[in-house]
Coordinates of C-alpha atoms in Angstrom, one line a residue:
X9 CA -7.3 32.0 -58.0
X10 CA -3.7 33.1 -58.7
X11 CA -0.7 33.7 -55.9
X12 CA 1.5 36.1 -57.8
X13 CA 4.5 38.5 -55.7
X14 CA 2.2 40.9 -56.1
X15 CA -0.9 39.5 -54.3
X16 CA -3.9 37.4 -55.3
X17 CA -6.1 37.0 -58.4
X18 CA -9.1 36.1 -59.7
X19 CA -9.0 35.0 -63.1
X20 CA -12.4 34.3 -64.9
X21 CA -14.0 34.1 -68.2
X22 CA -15.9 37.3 -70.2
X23 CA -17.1 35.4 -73.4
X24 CA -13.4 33.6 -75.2
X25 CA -11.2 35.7 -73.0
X26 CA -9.8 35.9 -69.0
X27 CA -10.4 39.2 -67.2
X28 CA -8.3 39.3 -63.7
X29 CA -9.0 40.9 -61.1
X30 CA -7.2 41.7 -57.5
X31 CA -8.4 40.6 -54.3
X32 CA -7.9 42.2 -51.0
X33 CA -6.6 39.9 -48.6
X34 CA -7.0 40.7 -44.4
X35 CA -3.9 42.0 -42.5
X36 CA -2.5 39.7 -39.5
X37 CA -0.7 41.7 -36.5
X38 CA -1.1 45.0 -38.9
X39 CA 0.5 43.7 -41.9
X40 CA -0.8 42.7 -45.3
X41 CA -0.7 38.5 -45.8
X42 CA 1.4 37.4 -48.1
X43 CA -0.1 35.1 -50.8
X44 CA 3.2 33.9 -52.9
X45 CA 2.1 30.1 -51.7
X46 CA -1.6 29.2 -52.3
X47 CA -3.1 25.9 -51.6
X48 CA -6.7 25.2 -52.9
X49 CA -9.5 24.6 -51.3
X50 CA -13.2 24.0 -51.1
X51 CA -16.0 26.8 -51.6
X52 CA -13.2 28.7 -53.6
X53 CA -11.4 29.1 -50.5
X54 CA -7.6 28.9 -50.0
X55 CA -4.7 27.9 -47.4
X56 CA -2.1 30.4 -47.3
X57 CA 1.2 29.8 -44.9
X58 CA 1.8 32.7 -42.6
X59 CA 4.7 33.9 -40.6
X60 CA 6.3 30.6 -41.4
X61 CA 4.8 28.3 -39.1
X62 CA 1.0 28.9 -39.0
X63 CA -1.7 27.9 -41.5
X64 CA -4.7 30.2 -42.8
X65 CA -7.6 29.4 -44.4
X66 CA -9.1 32.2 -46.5
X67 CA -12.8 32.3 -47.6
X68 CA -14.1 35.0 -50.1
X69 CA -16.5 37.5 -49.2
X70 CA -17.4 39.9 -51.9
X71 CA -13.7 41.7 -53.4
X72 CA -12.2 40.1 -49.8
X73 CA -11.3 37.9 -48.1
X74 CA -11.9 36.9 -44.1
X75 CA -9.7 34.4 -42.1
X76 CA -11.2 31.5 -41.4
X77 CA -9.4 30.1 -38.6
X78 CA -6.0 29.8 -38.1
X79 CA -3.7 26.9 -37.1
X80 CA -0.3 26.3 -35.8
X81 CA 1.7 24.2 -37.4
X82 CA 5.5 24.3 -36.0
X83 CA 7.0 23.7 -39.4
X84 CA 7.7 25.0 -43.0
X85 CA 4.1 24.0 -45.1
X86 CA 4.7 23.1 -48.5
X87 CA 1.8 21.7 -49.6
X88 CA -1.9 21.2 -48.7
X89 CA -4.3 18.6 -49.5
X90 CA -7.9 18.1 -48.3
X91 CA -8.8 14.2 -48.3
X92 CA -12.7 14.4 -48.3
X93 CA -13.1 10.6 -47.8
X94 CA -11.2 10.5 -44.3
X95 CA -12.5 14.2 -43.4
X96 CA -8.8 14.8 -43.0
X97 CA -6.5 17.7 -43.8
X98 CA -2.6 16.2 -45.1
X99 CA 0.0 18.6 -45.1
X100 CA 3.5 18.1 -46.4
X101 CA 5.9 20.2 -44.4
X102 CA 9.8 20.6 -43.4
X103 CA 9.5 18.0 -40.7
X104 CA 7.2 15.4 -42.1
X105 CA 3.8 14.5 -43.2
X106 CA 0.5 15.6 -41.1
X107 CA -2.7 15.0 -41.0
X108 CA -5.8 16.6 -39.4
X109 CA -9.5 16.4 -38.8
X110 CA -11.7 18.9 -41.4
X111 CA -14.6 18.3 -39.2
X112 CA -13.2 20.7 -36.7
X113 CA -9.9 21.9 -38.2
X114 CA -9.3 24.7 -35.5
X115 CA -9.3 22.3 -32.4
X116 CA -8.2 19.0 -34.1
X117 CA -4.7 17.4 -33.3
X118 CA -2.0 17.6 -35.7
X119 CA -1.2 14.0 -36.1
X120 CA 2.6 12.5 -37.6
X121 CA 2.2 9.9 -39.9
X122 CA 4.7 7.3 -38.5
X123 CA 7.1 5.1 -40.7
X124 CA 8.2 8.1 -42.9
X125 CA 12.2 7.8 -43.4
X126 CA 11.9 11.7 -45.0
X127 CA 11.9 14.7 -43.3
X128 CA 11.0 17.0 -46.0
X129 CA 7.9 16.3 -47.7
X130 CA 8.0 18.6 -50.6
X131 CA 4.5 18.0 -52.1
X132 CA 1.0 15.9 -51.3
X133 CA -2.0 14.6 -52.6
X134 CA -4.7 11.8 -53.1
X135 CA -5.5 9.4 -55.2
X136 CA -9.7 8.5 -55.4
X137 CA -8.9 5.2 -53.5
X138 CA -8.2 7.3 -50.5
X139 CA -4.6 6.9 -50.7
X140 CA -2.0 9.5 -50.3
X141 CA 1.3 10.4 -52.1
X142 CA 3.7 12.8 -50.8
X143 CA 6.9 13.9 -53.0
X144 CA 10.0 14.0 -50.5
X145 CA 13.7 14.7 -50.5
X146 CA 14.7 11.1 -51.0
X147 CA 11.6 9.4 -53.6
X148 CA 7.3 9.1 -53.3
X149 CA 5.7 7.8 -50.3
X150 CA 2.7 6.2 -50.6
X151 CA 0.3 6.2 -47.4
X152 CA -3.2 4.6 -46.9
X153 CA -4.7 3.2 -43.6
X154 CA -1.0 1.7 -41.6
X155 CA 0.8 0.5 -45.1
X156 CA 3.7 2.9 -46.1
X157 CA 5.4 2.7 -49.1
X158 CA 8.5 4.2 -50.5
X159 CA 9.8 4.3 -54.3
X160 CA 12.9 5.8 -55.1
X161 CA 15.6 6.5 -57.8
X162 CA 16.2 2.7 -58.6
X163 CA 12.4 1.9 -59.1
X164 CA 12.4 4.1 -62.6
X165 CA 12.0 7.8 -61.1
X166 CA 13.8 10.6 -63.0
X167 CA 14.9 12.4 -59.8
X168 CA 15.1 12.2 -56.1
X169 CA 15.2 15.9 -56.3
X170 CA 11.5 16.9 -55.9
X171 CA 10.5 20.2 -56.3
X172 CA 8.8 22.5 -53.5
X173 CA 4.6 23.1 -54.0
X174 CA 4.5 20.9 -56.8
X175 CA 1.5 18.2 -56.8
X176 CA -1.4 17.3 -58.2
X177 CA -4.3 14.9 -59.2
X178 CA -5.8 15.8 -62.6
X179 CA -9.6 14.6 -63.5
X180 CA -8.0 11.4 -64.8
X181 CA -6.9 10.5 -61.6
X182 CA -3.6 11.0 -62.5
X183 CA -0.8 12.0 -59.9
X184 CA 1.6 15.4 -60.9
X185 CA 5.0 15.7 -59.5
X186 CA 7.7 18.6 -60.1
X187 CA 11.6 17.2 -60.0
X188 CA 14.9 18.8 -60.8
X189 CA 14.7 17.0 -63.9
X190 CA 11.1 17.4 -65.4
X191 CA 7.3 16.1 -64.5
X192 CA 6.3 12.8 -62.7
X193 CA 3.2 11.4 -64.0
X194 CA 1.4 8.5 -63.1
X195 CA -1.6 6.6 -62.4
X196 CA -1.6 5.3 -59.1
X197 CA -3.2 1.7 -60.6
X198 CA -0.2 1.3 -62.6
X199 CA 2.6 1.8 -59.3
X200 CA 2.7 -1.4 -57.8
X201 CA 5.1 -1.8 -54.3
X202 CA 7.8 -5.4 -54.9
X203 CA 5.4 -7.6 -52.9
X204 CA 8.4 -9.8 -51.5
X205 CA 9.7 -9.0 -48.1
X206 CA 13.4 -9.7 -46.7
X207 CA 13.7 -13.1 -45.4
X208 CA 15.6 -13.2 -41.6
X209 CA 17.8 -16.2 -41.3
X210 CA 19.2 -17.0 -37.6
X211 CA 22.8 -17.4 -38.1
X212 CA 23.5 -17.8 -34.4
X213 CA 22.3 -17.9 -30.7
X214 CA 24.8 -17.5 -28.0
X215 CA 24.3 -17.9 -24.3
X216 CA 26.9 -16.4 -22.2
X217 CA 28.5 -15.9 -24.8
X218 CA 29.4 -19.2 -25.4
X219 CA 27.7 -21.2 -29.0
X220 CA 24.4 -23.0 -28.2
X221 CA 23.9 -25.8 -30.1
X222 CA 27.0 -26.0 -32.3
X223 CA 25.5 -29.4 -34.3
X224 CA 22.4 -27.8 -34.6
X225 CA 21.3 -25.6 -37.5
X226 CA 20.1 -22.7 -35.6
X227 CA 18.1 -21.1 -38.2
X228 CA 15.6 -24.4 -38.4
X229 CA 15.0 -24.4 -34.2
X230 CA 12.0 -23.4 -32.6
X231 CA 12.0 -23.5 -29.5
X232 CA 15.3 -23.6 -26.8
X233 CA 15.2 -24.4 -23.1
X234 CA 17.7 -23.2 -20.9
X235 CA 18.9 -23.1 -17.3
X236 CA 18.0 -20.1 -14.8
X237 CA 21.7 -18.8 -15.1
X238 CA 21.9 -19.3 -19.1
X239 CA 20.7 -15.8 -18.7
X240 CA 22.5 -13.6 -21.2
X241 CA 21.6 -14.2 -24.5
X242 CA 22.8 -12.8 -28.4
X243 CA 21.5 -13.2 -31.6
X244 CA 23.3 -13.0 -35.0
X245 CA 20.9 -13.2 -38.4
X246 CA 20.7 -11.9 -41.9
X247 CA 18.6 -10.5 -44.0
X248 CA 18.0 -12.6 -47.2
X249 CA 16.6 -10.3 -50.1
X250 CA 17.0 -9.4 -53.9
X251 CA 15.7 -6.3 -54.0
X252 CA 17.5 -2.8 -53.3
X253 CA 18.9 -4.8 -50.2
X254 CA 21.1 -1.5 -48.9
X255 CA 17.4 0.2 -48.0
X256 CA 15.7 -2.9 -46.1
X257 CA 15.5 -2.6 -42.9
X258 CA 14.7 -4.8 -39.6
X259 CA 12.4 -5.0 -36.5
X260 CA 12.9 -7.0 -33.6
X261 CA 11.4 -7.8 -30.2
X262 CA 11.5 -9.9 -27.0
X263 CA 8.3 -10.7 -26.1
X264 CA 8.3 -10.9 -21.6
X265 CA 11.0 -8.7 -21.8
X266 CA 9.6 -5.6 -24.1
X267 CA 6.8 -5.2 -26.1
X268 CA 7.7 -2.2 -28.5
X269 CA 9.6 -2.8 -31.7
X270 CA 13.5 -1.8 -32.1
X271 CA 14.4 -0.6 -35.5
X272 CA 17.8 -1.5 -36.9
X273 CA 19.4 -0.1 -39.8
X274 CA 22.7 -1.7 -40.3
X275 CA 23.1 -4.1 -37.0
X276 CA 23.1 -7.5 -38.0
X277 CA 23.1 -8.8 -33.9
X278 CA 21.5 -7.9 -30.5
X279 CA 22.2 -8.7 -26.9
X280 CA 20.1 -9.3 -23.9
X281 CA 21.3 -9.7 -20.3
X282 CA 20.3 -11.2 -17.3
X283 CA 17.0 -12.4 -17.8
X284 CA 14.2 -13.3 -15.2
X285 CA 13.4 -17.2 -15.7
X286 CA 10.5 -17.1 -17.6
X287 CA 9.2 -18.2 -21.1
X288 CA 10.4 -15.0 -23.7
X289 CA 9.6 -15.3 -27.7
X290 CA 12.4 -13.3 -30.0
X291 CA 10.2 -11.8 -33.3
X292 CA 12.2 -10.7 -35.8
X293 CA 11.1 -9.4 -39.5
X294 CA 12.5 -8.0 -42.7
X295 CA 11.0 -4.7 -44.4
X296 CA 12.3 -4.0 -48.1
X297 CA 12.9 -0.8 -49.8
X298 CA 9.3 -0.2 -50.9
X299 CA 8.3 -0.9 -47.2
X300 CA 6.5 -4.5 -48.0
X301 CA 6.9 -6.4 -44.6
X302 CA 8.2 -9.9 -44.5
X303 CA 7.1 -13.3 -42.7
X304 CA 7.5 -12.7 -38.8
X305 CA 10.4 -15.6 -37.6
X306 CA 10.0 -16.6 -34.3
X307 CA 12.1 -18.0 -31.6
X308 CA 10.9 -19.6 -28.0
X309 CA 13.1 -19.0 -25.4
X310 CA 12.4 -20.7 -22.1
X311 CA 14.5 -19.6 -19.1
X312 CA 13.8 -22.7 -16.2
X313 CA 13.7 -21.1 -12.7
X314 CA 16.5 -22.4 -10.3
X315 CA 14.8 -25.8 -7.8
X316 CA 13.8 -23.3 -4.7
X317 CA 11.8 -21.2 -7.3
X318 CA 9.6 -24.4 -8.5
X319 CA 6.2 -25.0 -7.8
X320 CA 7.1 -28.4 -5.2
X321 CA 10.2 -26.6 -3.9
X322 CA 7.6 -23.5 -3.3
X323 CA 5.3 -25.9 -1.5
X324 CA 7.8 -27.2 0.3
X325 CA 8.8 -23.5 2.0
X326 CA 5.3 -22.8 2.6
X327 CA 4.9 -26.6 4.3
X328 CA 8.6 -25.9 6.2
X329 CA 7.6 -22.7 6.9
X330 CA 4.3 -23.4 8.7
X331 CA 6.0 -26.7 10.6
X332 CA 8.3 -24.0 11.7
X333 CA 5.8 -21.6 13.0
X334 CA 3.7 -24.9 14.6
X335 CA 7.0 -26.1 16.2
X336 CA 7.6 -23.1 17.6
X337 CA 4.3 -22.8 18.8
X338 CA 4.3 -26.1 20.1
X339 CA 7.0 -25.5 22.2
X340 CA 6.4 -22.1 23.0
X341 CA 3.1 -23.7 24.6
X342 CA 4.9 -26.7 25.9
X343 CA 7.6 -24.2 27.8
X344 CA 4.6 -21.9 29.2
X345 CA 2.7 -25.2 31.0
X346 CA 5.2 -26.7 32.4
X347 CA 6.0 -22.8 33.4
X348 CA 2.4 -22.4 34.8
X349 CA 2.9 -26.3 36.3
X350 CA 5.9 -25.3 38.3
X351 CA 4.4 -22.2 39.1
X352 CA 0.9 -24.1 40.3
X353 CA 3.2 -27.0 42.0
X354 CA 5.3 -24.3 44.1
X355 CA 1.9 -22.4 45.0
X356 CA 0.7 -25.4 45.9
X357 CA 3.7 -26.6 47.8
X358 CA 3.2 -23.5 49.6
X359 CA -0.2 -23.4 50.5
X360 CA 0.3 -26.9 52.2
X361 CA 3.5 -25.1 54.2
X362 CA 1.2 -22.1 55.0
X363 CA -2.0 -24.7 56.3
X364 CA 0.9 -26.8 57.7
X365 CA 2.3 -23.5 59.7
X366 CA -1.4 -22.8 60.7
X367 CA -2.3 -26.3 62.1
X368 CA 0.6 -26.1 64.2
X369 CA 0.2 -22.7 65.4
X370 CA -3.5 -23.8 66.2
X371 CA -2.5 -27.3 68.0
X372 CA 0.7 -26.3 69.8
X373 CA 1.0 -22.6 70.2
X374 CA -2.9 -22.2 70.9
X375 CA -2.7 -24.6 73.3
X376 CA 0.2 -24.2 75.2
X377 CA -1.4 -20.0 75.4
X378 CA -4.9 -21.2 76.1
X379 CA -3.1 -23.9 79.2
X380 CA -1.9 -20.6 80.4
X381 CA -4.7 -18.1 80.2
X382 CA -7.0 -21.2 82.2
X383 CA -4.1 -21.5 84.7
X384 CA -3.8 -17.5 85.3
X385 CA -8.0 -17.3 85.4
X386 CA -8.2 -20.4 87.6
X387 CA -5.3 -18.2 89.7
X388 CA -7.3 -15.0 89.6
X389 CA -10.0 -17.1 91.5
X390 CA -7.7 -17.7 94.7
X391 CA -8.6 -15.4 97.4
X392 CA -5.2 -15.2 99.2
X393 CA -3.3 -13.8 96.5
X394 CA -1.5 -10.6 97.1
X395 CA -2.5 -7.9 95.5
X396 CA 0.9 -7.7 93.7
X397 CA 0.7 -11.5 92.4
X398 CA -2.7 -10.5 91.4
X399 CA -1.8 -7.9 89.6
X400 CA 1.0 -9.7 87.6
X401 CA -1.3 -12.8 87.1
X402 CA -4.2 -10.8 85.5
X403 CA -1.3 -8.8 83.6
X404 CA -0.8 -12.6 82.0
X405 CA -4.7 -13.5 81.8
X406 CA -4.7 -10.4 79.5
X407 CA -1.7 -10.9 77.3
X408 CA -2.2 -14.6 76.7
X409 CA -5.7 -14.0 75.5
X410 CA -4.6 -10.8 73.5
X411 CA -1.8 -13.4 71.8
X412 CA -4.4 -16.3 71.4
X413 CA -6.7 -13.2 69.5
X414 CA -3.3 -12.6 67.2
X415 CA -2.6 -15.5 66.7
X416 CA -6.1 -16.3 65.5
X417 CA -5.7 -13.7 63.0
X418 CA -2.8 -14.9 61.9
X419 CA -4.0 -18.6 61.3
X420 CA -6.8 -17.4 59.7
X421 CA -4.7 -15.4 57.1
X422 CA -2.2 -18.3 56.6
X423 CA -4.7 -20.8 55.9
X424 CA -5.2 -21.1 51.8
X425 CA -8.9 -22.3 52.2
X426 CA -9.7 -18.6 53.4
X427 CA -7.9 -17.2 49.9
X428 CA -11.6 -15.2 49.0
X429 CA -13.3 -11.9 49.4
X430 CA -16.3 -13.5 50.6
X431 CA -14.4 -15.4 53.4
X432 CA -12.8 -12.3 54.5
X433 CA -16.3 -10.0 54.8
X434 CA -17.7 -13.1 56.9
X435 CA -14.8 -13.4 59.0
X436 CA -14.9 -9.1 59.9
X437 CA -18.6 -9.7 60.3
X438 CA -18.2 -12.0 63.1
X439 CA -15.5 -10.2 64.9
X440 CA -17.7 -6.8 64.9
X441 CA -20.7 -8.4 66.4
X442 CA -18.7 -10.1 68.8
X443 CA -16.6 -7.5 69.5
X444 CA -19.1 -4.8 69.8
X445 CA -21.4 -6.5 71.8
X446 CA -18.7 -7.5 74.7
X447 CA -17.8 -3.6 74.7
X448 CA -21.4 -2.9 74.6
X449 CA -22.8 -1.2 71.8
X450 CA -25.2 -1.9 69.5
X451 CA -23.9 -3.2 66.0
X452 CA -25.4 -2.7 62.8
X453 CA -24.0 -4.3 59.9
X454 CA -25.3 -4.0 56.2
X455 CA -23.8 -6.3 53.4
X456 CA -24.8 -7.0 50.0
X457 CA -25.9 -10.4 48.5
X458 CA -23.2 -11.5 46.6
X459 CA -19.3 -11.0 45.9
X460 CA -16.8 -11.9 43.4
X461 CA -15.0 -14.9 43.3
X462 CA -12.1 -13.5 43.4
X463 CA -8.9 -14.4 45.6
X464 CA -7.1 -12.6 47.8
X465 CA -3.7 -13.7 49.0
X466 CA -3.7 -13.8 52.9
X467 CA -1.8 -10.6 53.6
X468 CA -4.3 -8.7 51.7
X469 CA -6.7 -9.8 54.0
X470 CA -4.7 -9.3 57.0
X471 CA -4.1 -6.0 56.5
X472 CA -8.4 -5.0 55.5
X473 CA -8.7 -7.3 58.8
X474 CA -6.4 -5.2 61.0
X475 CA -7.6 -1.9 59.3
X476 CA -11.2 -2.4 60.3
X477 CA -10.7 -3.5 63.8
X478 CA -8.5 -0.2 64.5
X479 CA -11.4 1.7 63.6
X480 CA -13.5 -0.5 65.7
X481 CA -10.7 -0.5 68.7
X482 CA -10.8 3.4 68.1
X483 CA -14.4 4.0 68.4
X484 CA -14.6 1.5 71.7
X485 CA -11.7 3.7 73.2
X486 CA -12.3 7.5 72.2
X487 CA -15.7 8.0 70.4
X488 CA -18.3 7.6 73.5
X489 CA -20.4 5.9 71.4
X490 CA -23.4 3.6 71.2
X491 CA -24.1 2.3 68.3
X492 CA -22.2 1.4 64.9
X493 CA -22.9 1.0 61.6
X494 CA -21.3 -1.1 59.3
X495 CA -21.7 -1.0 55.3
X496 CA -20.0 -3.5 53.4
X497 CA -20.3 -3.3 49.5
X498 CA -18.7 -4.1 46.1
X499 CA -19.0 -2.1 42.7
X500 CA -17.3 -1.9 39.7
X501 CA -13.8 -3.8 41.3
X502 CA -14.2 -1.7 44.2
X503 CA -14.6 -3.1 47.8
X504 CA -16.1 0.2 50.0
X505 CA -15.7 -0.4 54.0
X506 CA -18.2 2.0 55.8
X507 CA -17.5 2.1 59.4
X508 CA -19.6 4.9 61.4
X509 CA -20.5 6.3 64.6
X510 CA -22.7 8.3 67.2
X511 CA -19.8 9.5 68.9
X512 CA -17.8 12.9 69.7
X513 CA -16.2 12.7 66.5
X514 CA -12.7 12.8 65.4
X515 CA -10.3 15.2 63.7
X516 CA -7.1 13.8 62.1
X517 CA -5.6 17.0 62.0
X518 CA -5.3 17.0 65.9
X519 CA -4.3 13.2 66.6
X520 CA -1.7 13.2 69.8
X521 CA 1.8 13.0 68.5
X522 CA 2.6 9.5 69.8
X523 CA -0.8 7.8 68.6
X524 CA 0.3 5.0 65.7
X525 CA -3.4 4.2 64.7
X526 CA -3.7 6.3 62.1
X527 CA -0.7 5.7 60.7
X528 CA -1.0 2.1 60.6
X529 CA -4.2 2.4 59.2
X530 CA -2.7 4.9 55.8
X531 CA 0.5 2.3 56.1
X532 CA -2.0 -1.0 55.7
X533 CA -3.8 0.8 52.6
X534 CA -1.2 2.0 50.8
X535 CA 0.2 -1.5 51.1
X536 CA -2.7 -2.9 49.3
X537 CA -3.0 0.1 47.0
X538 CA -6.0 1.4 48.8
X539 CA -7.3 4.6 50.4
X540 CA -8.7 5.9 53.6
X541 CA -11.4 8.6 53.8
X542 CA -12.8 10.2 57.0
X543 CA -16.2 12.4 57.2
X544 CA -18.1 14.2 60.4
X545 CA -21.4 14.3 60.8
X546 CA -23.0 13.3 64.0
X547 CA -20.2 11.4 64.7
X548 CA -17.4 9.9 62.5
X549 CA -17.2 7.8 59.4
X550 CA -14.6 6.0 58.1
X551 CA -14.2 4.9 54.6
X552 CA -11.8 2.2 53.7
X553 CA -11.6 1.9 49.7
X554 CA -9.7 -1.2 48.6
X555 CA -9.1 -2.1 44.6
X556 CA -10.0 -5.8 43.9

């Protein structure tokens, strides 16, 4: 095959002589391809740069040929080169050297070889030890698995100057190159890289930019320990070579601090600044002009942490810390008991005053009133009283035994041993029977087995006590009736009071104006968050629903 300006031939052999012949080639986007650059391939086929930027591989078919598949490059190809060992596809382009899989050329990613100082790779090929070579603008490079090599002007080539499309391996093996000044040929057996890498010598470490170790010959330390604020560090070195020393170059690193490799080119120093304490190791290494790398030197750097960041001073936090949080819990605890002891002592202190209050009530007061209620009975018994110091003297019968009734009540609330549910449903139960049966009518009372143990203060028994026995006052006075029941229960923190009767019934909408019973009844619930519920039906039932 033959790329001429005026398309594509096919040059074979009739007996001692070459017949030629032209080839159509496809159109792309409605135009004829251009076939001034060819690049061999297998099965006859070729690669043909199009529009620039794109790669097209042509297969024959009869006096034609068909597009293969077509790939985007992004720069200038100059050169093709099909490496059938790796199954890869090298091209040498305006922006580098590439490679990509054959095994599935249209899909495959376009790959950058990396450690490539040239741009422009003017030409490339393989040897049959699967290496590749790849003219440039500044020498050859020589690529196989991660070596890279370079050779240049000073290592016996004519030119740096290589011409455009020019390379090739012959059946000897050799490598063909095109320069400004005549052919390159070589056997790749006979090229051999200067094996010798750049030697780094530390010249000098500073820290803060201060000298460390001024009677020490840096370049022979190891290892260097330093304090938690001997955090910014510098290092001066040079490379020690004999060959081409103005292309070596250098790589460095600080292990704990970055992992990736810096290049330098002509910086002979580099800085670091406020560094974590931590253990760090500086790498350095030489690479000479053919690319040979040299010995990695290392360098240990250990930053110490400051005390409070070592492992005792740690422990010693986390033992202060947990003394603190048990000292304040301590007296945290220590504040609420003697809270809840003076709280206890003054509860105490006044349930003493309040049984103290109720004795004497009971042993002075009830007896001085129940002196006075014998005196006015035993008076009511004389026949020659008037009838108006009768009167006055059954006017006091009644009020001292209405006051020894209150002041019953009131005893009875005072005194702390009567603090519980079940004391005050006992004590109503006794009044109702008794009450009822000197009025008269019959009493039925219905109470459940059991209560909580739970205590009441004395007012909130007062005031369930004074509720009920309104109702029961009520029902003696208005309600004509004869007989009540009584339903005591408990359920769910609820105390229910059932109080009903046989009577006329009862509609609160029509009380009399001046009538105070109901209202002290709503007044004594809402006191003790409760509620009051009325319901007629053959009579009248009262509901008294008290929280616990």
């Amino acid at each position: 095959l033959i790329s001429t300006n005026e398309g594509l031939l096919e040059a074979y052999r009739v007996g001692n002589e070459w017949e030629t012949r032209s080839l159509q080639l496809p159109q792309m986007n409605n135009k004829k391809l251009d076939a001034f650059q060819m690049f061999p391939a297998q099965n006859n086929c070729a690669y043909i740069p199009y529009s620039g930027k794109n790669l097209l591989l042509l297969c024959p078919q009869n006096d034609t040929f068909q597009i293969k598949y077509q790939k985007e490059i992004g720069a200038e190809v100059y050169s093709v080169w099909e490496d059938s060992l790796r199954q890869r596809i090298w091209l040498g382009t305006s922006s580098g050297l590439y490679h990509y899989s054959s095994q599935n050329p249209a899909t495959a990613e376009l790959v950058l070889v990396e450690d490539t100082d040239s741009k422009l790779i003017a030409g490339v090929t393989g040897d049959h030890n699967g290496g590749i070579w790849a003219s440039t603008n500044s020498g050859i490079l020589f690529h196989q698995r991660d070596t890279t090599y370079n050779f240049r002007l000073e290592d016996g080539l004519p030119s740096d100057a290589f011409s455009l499309y020019t390379s090739l391996t012959d059946a000897e093996g050799k490598i063909w190159f095109g320069t400004n000044d005549g052919l390159v040929v070589f056997h790749p057996d006979s090229v051999k890289a200067y094996p010798y890498g750049p030697r780094v010598a530390l010249k000098n470490v500073k820290v803060n930019n201060e000298p460390w170790g001024e009677e020490v010959n840096v370049d022979e330390v190891k290892e260097i320990e330093l304090r938690y604020n001997e955090n910014n560090l510098s290092f001066d070195w040079s490379n020690v070579t004999y060959y081409l020393a103005k292309y070596s170059k250098m790589k460095y690193r600080l292990l704990g601090y970055d992992d990736n490799w810096v290049d330098l080119e002509s910086k002979d120093n580099t800085r670091f600044s406020q560094l974590a304490p931590k253990q760090y190791t500086f790498e350095i290494y030489g690479i000479n002009a053919n690319g040979v790398k040299g010995a990695v030197r290392q360098l240990l750097i250990n930053i110490k942490p400051p005390w409070w960041q070592s492992w005792w001073a740690r422990i010693l936090f986390v033992l202060a810390f947990f003394g603190a949080i048990y000292g304040a819990f301590r007296w945290y605890v220590l504040r609420k008991l003697k809270e809840q002891q003076r709280i206890f002592a003054r509860q105490q202190a006044l349930q003493e005053e309040r049984n103290r209050i109720a004795g004497e009530l009971h042993d002075d007061l009830g007896a001085g009133l129940s002196i006075i209620r014998f005196l006015s009975g035993h008076a009511l018994d004389e026949k020659e009283s008037t009838p108006g110091v009768f009167k006055n003297v059954n006017r006091i019968y009644q009020s001292a035994g209405e006051l020894l009734e209150k002041m019953g009540d009131i005893i009875w609330a005072m005194n702390a041993e009567n603090d519980t549910l079940e004391n005050l449903v006992n004590y109503f139960q006794s009044y109702a029977y008794e009450y009822l049966d000197i009025n008269q009518l019959e009493c039925e009372i219905v109470i459940q087995d059991k209560f909580s143990e739970i205590e009441w203060s004395g007012e909130r028994r007062r005031n369930v006590l004074l509720a009920g026995k309104e109702i029961l006052h009520n029902i003696v006075k208005h309600a004509k009736a004869k007989k009540v029941k009584i339903t005591i229960s408990e359920e769910q923190n609820i105390l229910t009071i059932k109080i009903k009767d046989d009577g006329v019934g009862f509609d609160p909408a029509n009380k009399r104006p001046n009538s105070n019973g109901l209202n002290n009844l709503e007044r004594r619930m809402k006191t003790i968050d409760g509620k009051i519920d009325f319901e007629f039906l053959e009579g009248t039932q009262v509901q008294l629903i008290i929280p616990l």
